Short mmCIF file of C-alpha atoms in Angstrom, two decimals:
data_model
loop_
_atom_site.label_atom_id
_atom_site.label_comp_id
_atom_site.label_asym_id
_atom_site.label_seq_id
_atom_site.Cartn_x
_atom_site.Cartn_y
_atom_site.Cartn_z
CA UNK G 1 -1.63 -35.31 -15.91
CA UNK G 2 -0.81 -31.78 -14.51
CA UNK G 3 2.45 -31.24 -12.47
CA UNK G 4 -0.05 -30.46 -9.42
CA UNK G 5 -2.03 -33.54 -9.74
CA UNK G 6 1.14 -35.34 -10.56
CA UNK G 7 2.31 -33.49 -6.80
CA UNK G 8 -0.56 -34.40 -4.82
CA UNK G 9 -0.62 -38.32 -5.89
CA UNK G 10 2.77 -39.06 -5.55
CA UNK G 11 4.10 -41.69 -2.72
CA UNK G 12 5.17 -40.45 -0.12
CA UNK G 13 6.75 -43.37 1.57
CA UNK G 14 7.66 -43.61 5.25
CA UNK G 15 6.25 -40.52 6.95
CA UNK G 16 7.70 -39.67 10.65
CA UNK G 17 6.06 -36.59 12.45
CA UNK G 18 7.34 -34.73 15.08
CA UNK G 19 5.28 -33.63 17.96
CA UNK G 20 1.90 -34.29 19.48
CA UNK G 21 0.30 -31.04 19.80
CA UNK G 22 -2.87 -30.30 17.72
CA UNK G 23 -0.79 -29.88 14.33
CA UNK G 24 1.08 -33.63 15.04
CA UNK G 25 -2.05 -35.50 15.44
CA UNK G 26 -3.80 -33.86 12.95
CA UNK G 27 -0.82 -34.57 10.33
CA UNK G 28 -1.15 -38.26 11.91
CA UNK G 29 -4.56 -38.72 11.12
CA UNK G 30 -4.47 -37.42 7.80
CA UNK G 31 -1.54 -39.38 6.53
CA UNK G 32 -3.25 -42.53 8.06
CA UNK G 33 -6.44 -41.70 6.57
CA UNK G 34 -4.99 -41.55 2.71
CA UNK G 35 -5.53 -44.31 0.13
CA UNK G 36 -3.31 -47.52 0.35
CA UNK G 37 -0.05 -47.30 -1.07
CA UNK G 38 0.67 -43.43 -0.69
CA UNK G 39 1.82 -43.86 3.07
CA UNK G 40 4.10 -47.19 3.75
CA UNK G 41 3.83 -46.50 7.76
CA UNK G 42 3.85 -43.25 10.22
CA UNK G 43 5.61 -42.84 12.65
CA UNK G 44 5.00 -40.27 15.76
CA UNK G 45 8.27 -38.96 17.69
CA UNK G 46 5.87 -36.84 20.39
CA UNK G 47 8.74 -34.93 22.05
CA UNK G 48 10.81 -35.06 25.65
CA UNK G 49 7.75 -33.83 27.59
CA UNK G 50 5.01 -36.03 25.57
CA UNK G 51 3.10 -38.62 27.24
CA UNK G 52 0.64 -41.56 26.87
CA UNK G 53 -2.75 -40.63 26.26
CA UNK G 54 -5.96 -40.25 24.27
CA UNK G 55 -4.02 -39.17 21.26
CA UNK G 56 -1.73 -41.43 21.02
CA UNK G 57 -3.81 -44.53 21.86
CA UNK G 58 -6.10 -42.97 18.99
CA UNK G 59 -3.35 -42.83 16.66
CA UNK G 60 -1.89 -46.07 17.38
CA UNK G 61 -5.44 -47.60 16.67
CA UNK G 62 -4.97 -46.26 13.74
CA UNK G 63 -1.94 -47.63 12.61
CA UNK G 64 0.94 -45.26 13.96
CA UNK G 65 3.65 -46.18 15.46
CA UNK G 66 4.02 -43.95 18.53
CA UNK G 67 7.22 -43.03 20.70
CA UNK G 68 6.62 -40.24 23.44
CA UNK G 69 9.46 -39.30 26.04
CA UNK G 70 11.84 -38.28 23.04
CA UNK G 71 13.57 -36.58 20.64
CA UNK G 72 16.09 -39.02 19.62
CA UNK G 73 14.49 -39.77 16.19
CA UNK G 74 15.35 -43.67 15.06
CA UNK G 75 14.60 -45.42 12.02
CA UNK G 76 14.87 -44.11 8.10
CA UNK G 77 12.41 -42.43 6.59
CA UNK G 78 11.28 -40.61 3.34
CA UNK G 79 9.56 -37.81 4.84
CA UNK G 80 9.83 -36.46 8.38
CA UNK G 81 7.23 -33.47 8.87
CA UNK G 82 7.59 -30.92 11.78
CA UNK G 83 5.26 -29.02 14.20
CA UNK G 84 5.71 -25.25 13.89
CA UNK G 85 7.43 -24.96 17.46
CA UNK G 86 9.83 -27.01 17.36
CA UNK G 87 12.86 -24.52 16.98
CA UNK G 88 15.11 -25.05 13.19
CA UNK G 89 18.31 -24.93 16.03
CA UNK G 90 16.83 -27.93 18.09
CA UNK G 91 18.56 -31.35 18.14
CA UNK G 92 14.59 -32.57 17.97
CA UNK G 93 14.87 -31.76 14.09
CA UNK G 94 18.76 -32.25 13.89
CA UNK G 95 17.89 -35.81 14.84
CA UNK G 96 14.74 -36.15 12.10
CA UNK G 97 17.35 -34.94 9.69
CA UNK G 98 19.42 -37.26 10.30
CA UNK G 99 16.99 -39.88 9.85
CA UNK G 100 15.01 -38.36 6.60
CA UNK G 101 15.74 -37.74 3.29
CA UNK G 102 13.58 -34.58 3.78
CA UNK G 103 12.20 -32.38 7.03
CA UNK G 104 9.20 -30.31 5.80
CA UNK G 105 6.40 -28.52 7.68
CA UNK G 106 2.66 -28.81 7.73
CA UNK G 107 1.64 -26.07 5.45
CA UNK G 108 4.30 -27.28 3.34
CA UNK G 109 2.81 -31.13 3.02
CA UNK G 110 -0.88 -29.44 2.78
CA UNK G 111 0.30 -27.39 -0.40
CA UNK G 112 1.94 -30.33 -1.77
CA UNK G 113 -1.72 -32.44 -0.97
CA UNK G 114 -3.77 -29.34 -2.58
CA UNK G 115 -1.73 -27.12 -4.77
CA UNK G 116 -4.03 -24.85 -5.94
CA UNK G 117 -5.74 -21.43 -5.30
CA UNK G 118 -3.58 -20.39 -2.01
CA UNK G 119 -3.20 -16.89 -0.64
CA UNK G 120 -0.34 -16.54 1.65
CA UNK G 121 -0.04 -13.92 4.51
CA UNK G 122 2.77 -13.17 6.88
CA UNK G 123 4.33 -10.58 8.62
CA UNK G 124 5.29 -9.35 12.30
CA UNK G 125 2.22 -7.88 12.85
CA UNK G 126 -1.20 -8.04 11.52
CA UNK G 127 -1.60 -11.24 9.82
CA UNK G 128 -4.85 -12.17 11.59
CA UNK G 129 -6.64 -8.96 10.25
CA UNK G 130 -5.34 -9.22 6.95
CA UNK G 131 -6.26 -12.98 7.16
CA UNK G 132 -9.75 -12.88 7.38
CA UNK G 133 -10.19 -9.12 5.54
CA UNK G 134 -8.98 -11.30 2.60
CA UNK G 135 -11.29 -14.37 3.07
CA UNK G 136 -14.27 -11.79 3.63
CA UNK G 137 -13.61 -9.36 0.34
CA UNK G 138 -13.44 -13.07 -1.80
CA UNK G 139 -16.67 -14.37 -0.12
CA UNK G 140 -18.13 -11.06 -0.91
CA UNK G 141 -16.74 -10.71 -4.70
CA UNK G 142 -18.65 -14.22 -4.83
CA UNK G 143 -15.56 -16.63 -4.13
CA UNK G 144 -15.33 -19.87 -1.92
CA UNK G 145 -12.52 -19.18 0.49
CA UNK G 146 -11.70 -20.67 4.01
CA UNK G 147 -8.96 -18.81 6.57
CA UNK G 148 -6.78 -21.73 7.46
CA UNK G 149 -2.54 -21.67 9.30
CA UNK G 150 -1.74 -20.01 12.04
CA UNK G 151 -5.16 -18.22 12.25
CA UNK G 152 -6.15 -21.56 14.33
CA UNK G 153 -7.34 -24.25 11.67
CA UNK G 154 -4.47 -26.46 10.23
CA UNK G 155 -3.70 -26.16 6.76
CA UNK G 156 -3.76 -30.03 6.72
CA UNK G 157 -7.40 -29.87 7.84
CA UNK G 158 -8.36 -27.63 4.67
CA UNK G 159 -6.69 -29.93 2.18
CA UNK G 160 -9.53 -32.90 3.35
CA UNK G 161 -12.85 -33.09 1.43
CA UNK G 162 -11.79 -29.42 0.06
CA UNK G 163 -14.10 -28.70 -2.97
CA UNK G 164 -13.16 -27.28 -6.36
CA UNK G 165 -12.77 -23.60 -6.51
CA UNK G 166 -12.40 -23.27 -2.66
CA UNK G 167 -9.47 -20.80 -2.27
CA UNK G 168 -7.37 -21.37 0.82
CA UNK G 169 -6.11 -18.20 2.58
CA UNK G 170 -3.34 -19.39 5.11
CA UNK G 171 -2.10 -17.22 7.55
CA UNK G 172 1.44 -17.89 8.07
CA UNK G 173 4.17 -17.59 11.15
CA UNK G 174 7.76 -17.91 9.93
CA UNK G 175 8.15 -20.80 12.20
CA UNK G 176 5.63 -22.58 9.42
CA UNK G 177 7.88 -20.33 6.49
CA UNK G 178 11.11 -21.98 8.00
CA UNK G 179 10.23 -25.29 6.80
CA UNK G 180 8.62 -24.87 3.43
CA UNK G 181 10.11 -25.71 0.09
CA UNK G 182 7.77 -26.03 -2.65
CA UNK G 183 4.92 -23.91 -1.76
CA UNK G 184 3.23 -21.33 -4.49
CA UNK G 185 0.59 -19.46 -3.35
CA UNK G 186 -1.20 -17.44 -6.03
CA UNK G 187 -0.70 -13.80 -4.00
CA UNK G 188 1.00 -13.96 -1.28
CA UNK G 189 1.71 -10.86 1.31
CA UNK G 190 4.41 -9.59 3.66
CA UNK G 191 3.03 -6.85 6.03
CA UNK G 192 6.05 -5.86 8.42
CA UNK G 193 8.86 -7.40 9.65
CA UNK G 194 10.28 -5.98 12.83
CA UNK G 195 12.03 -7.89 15.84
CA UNK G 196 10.51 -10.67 17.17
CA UNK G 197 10.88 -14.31 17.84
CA UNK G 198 14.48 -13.66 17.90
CA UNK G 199 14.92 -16.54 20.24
CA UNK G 200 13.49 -19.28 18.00
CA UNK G 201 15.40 -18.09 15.04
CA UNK G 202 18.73 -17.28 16.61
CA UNK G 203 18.82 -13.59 14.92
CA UNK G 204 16.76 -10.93 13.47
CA UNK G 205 18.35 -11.79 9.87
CA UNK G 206 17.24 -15.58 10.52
CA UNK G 207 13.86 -14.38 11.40
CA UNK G 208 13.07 -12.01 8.26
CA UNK G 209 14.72 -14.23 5.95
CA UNK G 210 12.04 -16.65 7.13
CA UNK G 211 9.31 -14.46 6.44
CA UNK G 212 10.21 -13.43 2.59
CA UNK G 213 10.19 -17.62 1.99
CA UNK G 214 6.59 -16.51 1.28
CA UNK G 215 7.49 -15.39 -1.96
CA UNK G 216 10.49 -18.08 -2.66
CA UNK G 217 8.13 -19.77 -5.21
CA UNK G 218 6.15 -17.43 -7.26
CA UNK G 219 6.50 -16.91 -10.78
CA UNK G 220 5.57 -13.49 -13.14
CA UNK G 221 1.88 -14.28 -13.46
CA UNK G 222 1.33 -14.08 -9.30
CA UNK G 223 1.44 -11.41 -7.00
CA UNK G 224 3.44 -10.22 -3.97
CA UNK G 225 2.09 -7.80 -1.88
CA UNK G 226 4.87 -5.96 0.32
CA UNK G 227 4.28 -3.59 3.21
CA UNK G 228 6.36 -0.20 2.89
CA UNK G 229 6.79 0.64 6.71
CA UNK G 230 10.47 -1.11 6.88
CA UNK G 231 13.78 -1.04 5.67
CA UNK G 232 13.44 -4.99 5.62
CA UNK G 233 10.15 -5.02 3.99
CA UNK G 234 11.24 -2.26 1.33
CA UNK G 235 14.88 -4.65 0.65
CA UNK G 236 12.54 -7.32 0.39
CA UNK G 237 10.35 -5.63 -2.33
CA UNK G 238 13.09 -4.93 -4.34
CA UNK G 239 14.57 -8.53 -4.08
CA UNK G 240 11.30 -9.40 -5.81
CA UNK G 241 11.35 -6.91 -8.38
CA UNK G 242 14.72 -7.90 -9.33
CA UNK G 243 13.24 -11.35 -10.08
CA UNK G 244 10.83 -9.70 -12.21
CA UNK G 245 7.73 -10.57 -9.78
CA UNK G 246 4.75 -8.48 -10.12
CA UNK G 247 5.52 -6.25 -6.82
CA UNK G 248 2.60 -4.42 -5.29
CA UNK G 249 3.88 -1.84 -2.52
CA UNK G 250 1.19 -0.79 0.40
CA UNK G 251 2.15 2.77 1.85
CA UNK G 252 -0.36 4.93 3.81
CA UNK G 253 1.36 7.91 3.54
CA UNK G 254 2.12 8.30 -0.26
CA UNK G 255 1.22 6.76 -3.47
CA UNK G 256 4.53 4.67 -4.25
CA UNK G 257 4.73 5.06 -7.58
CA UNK G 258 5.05 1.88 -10.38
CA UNK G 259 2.02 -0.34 -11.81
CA UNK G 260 1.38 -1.96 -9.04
CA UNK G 261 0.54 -0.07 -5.39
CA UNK G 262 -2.09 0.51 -2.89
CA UNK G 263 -2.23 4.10 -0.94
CA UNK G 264 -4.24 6.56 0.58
CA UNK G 265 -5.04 9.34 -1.72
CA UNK G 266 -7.04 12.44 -0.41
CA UNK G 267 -8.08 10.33 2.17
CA UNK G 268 -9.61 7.31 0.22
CA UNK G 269 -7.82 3.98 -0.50
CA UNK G 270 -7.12 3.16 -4.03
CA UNK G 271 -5.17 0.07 -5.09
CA UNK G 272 -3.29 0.40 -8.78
CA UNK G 273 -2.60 -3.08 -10.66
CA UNK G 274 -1.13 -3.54 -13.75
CA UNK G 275 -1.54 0.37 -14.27
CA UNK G 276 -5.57 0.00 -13.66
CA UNK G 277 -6.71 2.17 -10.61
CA UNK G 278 -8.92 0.84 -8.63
CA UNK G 279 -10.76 3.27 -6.18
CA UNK G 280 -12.40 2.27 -3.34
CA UNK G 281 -13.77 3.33 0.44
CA UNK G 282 -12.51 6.41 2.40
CA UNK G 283 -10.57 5.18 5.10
CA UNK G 284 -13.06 6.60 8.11
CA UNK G 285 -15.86 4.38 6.55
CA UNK G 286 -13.31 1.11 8.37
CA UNK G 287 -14.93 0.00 11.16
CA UNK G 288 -11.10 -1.20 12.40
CA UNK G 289 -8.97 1.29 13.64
CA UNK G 290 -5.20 3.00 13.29
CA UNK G 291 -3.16 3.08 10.48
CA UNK G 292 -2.07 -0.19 10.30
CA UNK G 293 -5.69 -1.56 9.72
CA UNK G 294 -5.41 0.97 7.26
CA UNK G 295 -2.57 -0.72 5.28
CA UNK G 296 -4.27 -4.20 6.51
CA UNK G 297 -7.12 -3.37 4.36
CA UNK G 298 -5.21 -2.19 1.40
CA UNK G 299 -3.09 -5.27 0.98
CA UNK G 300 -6.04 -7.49 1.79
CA UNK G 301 -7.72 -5.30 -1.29
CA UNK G 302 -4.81 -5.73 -3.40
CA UNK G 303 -5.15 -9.68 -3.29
CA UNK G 304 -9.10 -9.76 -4.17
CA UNK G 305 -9.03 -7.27 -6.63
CA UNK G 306 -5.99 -9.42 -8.09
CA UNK G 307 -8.27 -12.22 -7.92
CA UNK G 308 -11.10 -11.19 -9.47
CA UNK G 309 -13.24 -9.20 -6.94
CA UNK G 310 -14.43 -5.87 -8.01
CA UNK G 311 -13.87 -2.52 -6.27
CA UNK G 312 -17.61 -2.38 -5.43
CA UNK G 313 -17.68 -5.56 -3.77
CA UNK G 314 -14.51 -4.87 -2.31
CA UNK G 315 -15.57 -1.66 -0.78
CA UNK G 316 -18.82 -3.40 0.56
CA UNK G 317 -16.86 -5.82 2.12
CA UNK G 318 -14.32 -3.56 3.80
CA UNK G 319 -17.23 -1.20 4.96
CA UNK G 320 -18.81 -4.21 6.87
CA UNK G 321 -15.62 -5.91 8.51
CA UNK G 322 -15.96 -5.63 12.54
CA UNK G 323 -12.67 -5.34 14.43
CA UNK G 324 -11.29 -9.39 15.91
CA UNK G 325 -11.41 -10.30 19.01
CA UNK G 326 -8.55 -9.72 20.97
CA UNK G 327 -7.29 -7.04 18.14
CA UNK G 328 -7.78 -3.62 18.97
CA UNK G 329 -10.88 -4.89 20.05
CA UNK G 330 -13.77 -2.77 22.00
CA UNK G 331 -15.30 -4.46 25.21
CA UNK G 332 -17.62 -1.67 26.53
CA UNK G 333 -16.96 1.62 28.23
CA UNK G 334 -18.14 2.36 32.62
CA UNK G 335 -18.39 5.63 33.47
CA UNK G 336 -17.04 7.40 30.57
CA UNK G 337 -13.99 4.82 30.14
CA UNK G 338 -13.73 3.08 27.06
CA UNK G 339 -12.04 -0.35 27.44
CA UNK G 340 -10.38 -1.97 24.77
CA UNK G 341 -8.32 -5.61 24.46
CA UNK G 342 -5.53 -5.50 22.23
CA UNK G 343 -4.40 -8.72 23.93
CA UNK G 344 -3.10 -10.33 20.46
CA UNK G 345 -0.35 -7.24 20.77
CA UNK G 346 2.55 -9.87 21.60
CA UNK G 347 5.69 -7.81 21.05
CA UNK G 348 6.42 -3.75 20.96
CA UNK G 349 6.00 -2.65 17.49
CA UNK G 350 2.45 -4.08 17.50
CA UNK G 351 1.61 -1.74 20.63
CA UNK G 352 3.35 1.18 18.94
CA UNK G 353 0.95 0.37 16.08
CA UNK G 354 -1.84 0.39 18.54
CA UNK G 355 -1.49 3.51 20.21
CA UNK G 356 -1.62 5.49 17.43
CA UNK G 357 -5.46 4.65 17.42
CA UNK G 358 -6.31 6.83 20.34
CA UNK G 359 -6.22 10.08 21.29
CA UNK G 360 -2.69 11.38 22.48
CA UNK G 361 -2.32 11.56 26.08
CA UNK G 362 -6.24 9.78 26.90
CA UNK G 363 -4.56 6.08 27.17
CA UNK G 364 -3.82 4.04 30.44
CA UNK G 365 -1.68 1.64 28.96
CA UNK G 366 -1.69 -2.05 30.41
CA UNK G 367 1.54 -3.55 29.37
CA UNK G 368 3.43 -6.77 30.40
CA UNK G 369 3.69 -10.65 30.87
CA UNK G 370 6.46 -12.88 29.42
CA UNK G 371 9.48 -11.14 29.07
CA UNK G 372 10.93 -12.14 25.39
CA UNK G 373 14.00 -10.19 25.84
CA UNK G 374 13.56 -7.47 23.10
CA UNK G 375 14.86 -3.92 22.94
CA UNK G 376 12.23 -2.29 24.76
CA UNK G 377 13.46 1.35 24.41
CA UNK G 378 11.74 2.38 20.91
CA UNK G 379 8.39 1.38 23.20
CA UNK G 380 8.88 3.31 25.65
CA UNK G 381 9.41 6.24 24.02
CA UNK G 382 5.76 5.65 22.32
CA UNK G 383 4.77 5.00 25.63
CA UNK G 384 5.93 8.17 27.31
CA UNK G 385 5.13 10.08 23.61
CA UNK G 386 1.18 8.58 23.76
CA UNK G 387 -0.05 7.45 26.98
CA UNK G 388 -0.96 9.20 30.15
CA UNK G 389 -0.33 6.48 32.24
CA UNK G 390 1.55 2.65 31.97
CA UNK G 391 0.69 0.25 34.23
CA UNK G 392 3.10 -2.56 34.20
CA UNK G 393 2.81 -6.13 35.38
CA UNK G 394 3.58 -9.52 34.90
CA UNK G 395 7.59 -11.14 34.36
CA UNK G 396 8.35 -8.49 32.13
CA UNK G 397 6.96 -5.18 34.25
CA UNK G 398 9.95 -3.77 36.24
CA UNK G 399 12.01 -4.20 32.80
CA UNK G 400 8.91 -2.05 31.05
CA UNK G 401 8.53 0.35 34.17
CA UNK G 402 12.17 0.62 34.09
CA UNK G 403 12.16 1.69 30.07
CA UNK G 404 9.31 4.02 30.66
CA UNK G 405 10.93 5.78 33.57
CA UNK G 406 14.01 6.46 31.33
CA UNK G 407 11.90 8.21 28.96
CA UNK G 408 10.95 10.75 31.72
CA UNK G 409 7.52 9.18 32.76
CA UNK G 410 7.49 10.03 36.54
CA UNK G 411 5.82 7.48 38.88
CA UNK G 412 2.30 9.72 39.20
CA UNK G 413 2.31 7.54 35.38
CA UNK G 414 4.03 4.25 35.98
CA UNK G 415 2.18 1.99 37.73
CA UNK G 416 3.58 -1.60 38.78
CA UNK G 417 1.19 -4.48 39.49
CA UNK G 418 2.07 -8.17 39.84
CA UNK G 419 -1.16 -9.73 37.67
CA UNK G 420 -3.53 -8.84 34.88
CA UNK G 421 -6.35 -8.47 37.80
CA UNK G 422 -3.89 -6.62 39.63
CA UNK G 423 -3.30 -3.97 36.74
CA UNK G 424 -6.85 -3.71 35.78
CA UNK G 425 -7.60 -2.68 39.24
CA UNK G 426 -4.81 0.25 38.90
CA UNK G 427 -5.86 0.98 35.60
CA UNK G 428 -9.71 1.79 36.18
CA UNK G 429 -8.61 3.63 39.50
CA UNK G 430 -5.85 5.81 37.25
CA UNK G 431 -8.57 6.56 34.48
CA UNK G 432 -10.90 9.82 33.99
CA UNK G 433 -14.07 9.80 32.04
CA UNK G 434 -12.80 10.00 28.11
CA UNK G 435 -9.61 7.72 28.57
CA UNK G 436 -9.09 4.28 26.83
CA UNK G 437 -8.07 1.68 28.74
CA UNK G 438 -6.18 -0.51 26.70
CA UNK G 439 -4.84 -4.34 27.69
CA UNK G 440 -2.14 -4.12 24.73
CA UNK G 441 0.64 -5.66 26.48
CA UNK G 442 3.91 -6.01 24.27
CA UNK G 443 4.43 -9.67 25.21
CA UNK G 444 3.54 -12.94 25.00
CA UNK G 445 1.40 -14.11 27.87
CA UNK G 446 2.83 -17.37 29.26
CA UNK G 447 4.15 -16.40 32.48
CA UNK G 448 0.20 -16.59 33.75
CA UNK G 449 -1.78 -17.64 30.69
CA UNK G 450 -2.44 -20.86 28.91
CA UNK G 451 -2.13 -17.79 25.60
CA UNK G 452 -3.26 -14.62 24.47
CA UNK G 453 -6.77 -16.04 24.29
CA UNK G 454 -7.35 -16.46 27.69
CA UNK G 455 -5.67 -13.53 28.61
CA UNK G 456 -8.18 -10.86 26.46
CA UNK G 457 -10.90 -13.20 27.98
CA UNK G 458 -10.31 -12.34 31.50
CA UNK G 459 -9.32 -8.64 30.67
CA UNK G 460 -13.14 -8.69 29.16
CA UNK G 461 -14.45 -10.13 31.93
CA UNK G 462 -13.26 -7.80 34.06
CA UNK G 463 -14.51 -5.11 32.25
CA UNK G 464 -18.28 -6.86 32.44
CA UNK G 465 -17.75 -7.50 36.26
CA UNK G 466 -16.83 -3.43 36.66
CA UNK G 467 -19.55 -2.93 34.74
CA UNK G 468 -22.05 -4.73 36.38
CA UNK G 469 -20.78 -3.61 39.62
CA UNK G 470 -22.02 -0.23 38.99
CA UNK G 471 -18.83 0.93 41.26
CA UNK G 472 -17.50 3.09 37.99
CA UNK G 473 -14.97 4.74 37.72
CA UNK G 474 -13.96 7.80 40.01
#
């Protein structure tokens, strides 16, 4: 029997699993769903603000035992597996390890349930793209893949009924990196690291030290694809190299040089493996804008021509990928105004990013919500460098008006609103016919949204209701 079979029908014992969000009960049901013998009982720990309900009657029914109220973790237990937000730092998981002879994450028991044909993809920024560029150049080269992680399915829910040959392409957040051990993807990608989530981790160092876990496992027959647009990216690449991994570098401004890179050359990309070049589109054929879709599309290239995909079908595919919702993501234009919702743009470098999509000085920037605490000054000087006008709302506004101010933006462009509906308003009354009003708002979006979801939503429907209006723009 093969060391991943071997993996993947082992006992796993007494199972506890902490939290009752969407990944808790889904890890529930699956461990209670498994053949007799490989489970000897679950146990749910739902949290301090978890309460009686639907799911846990459900998963009691099925034969969980359920505690909600709580983070005091009791008992003894083989395995104790995690939900992605529950902070490494917390006494929620000091407690489980105190009580389990291991702490693991989801993506980290689905790999160990299915340990074959993965494709891993993290980063700061871009992981969503890259994601499903990746899932749509294999289904084009002819390969079974499904996008599962942080892109919205569980990885647990992939690993059920999953047929032979399906590749698994998991977008994942360090928080899900933190807690993995064994995991081995096939190729697996690091876009960008820059700061974010500093809060979770406790440090910057914490947090990209999470990220490169990604490649903790791979051996000289796989592939890591590294970005090139950081100093912790390019430490990370040669960390890798050192190990003797095969180390593909994406740079959109040179070709890097080595046996392995993907570039821009004369204005077309071209991805180099094992020495073989690889040429494929011209970059103005993408449909998805800026230079980071750019690089998006190169390492998403790198990882299906690694797998088998040919240039031609990779080019086809790249030709025909629409931009995501919520990504850079057009929503219509009124009276010469484009509007676009970038709404997935949670923290500054990913707005910096942005705004190099548009023409210089044609953007009225809508920035703002939950203020995450980070340095906002390298922003604002894209801001003042880019845009014609900020408008500002939300918890984290007078800090951003405040930044953008410093950088010599006078108050003719730095607007302050309280809302989204409030800064919309501003926005469409501050824009001329051939400006791009973009929702690309540099933080998260809790202080008035259930998530970034609901907040491109409304920013959309906004943009239908002005339309439909007929009022315009002046």
């Amino acid at each position: 029997m093969s060391e991943s079979a071997i993996q993947a029908n082992r006992s796993l014992g007494s199972v506890c699993v902490l939290g009752l969000g969407r990944t808790g009960y889904d890890v529930g049901r699956y461990l209670l769903g498994l053949p007799k013998g490989r489970v000897s009982s679950v146990t749910v720990f739902g949290g301090a603000s978890s309460t009686v309900g639907g799911t846990t009657r459900e998963l009691e029914a099925l034969g969980a035992v359920v505690h909600v109220g709580t983070e005091e973790v009791s008992g003894s237990f083989d395995l104790a597996i995690a939900s992605p937000g529950i902070p490494e730092s917390s006494d929620f998981l000091a407690s489980a390890r105190a009580h389990a002879t291991e702490v693991i994450g989801e993506p980290e028991l689905a790999w160990r349930e299915s340990p074959h044909d993965w494709v891993a993809i993290t980063g700061t920024n871009g992981k969503t793209t890259t994601t499903l560029l990746t899932q749509a150049l294999l289904a084009q080269g002819g390969l079974d893949a499904a996008c599962v992680g942080n892109i919205g399915t569980p990885t647990i829910d992939a690993v059920e009924d999953r047929p032979a040959g399906r590749w698994l392409v998991a977008e994942l957040s360090s928080f899900q990196l933190e807690e993995t051990r064994l995991l081995h993807p096939r190729c697996a990608c690091l876009l960008n690291i820059t700061p974010d989530h500093i809060e979770w981790h406790g440090s910057l160092e914490a947090y990209a030290a999470a990220k490169e876990k990604v490649f903790a496992n791979l051996t000289d027959g796989d592939l890591a694809v590294i970005g090139d647009t950081d100093d912790r990216c390019r430490a990370a690449a040669g960390r890798q190299r050192a190990r003797g991994l095969r180390t593909l570098v994406v740079d959109v401004e040179r070709d890097p040089g080595g046996p392995h890179a993907a570039f821009v050359r004369g204005g077309v990309l071209v991805v180099r493996i094992d020495g073989v070049e690889h040429v494929l589109l011209r970059a103005d054929e993408l449909r998805i804008r800026g230079a980071h879709n750019v690089e998006n599309a190169l390492a998403a290239a790198s990882m299906a021509l690694e797998l088998g995909v040919s240039a031609e079908d990779a080019s086809v595919g790249l030709r025909a990928f629409n931009p995501i919702e919520h990504r850079i993501e057009p929503c219509g234009a009124v009276g010469g105004v484009h509007f676009v919702n970038d709404s997935k743009a949670t923290n500054p470098d990913s707005v910096e990013k942005a705004l190099t999509a548009f023409d210089q000085g044609r953007i009225v920037l809508l920035l703002g919500g939950h203020d995450k605490g980070l340095d906002l000054d390298p922003l604002a000087r894209s801001v003042a460098s880019r845009a014609r006008v900020a408008v500002c709302f939300g918890d984290a506004g007078a800090r951003l008006a405040q930044a953008c101010a410093t950088e010599g933006m006078g108050k003719d462009r730095v607007l302050v609103a309280d809302r989204l509906r409030d800064a919309f308003k501003a926005a469409v009354s501050a824009a001329c016919p051939g400006d791009t009003v973009l929702l690309s708002p540099a933080c998260s979006s809790f202080d008035e949204f259930h998530d970034m979801g609901e907040r491109g939503r409304l920013f959309k429907r906004l943009v239908s209701d002005l339309a439909a209006s007929r009022e315009g723009i002046r």
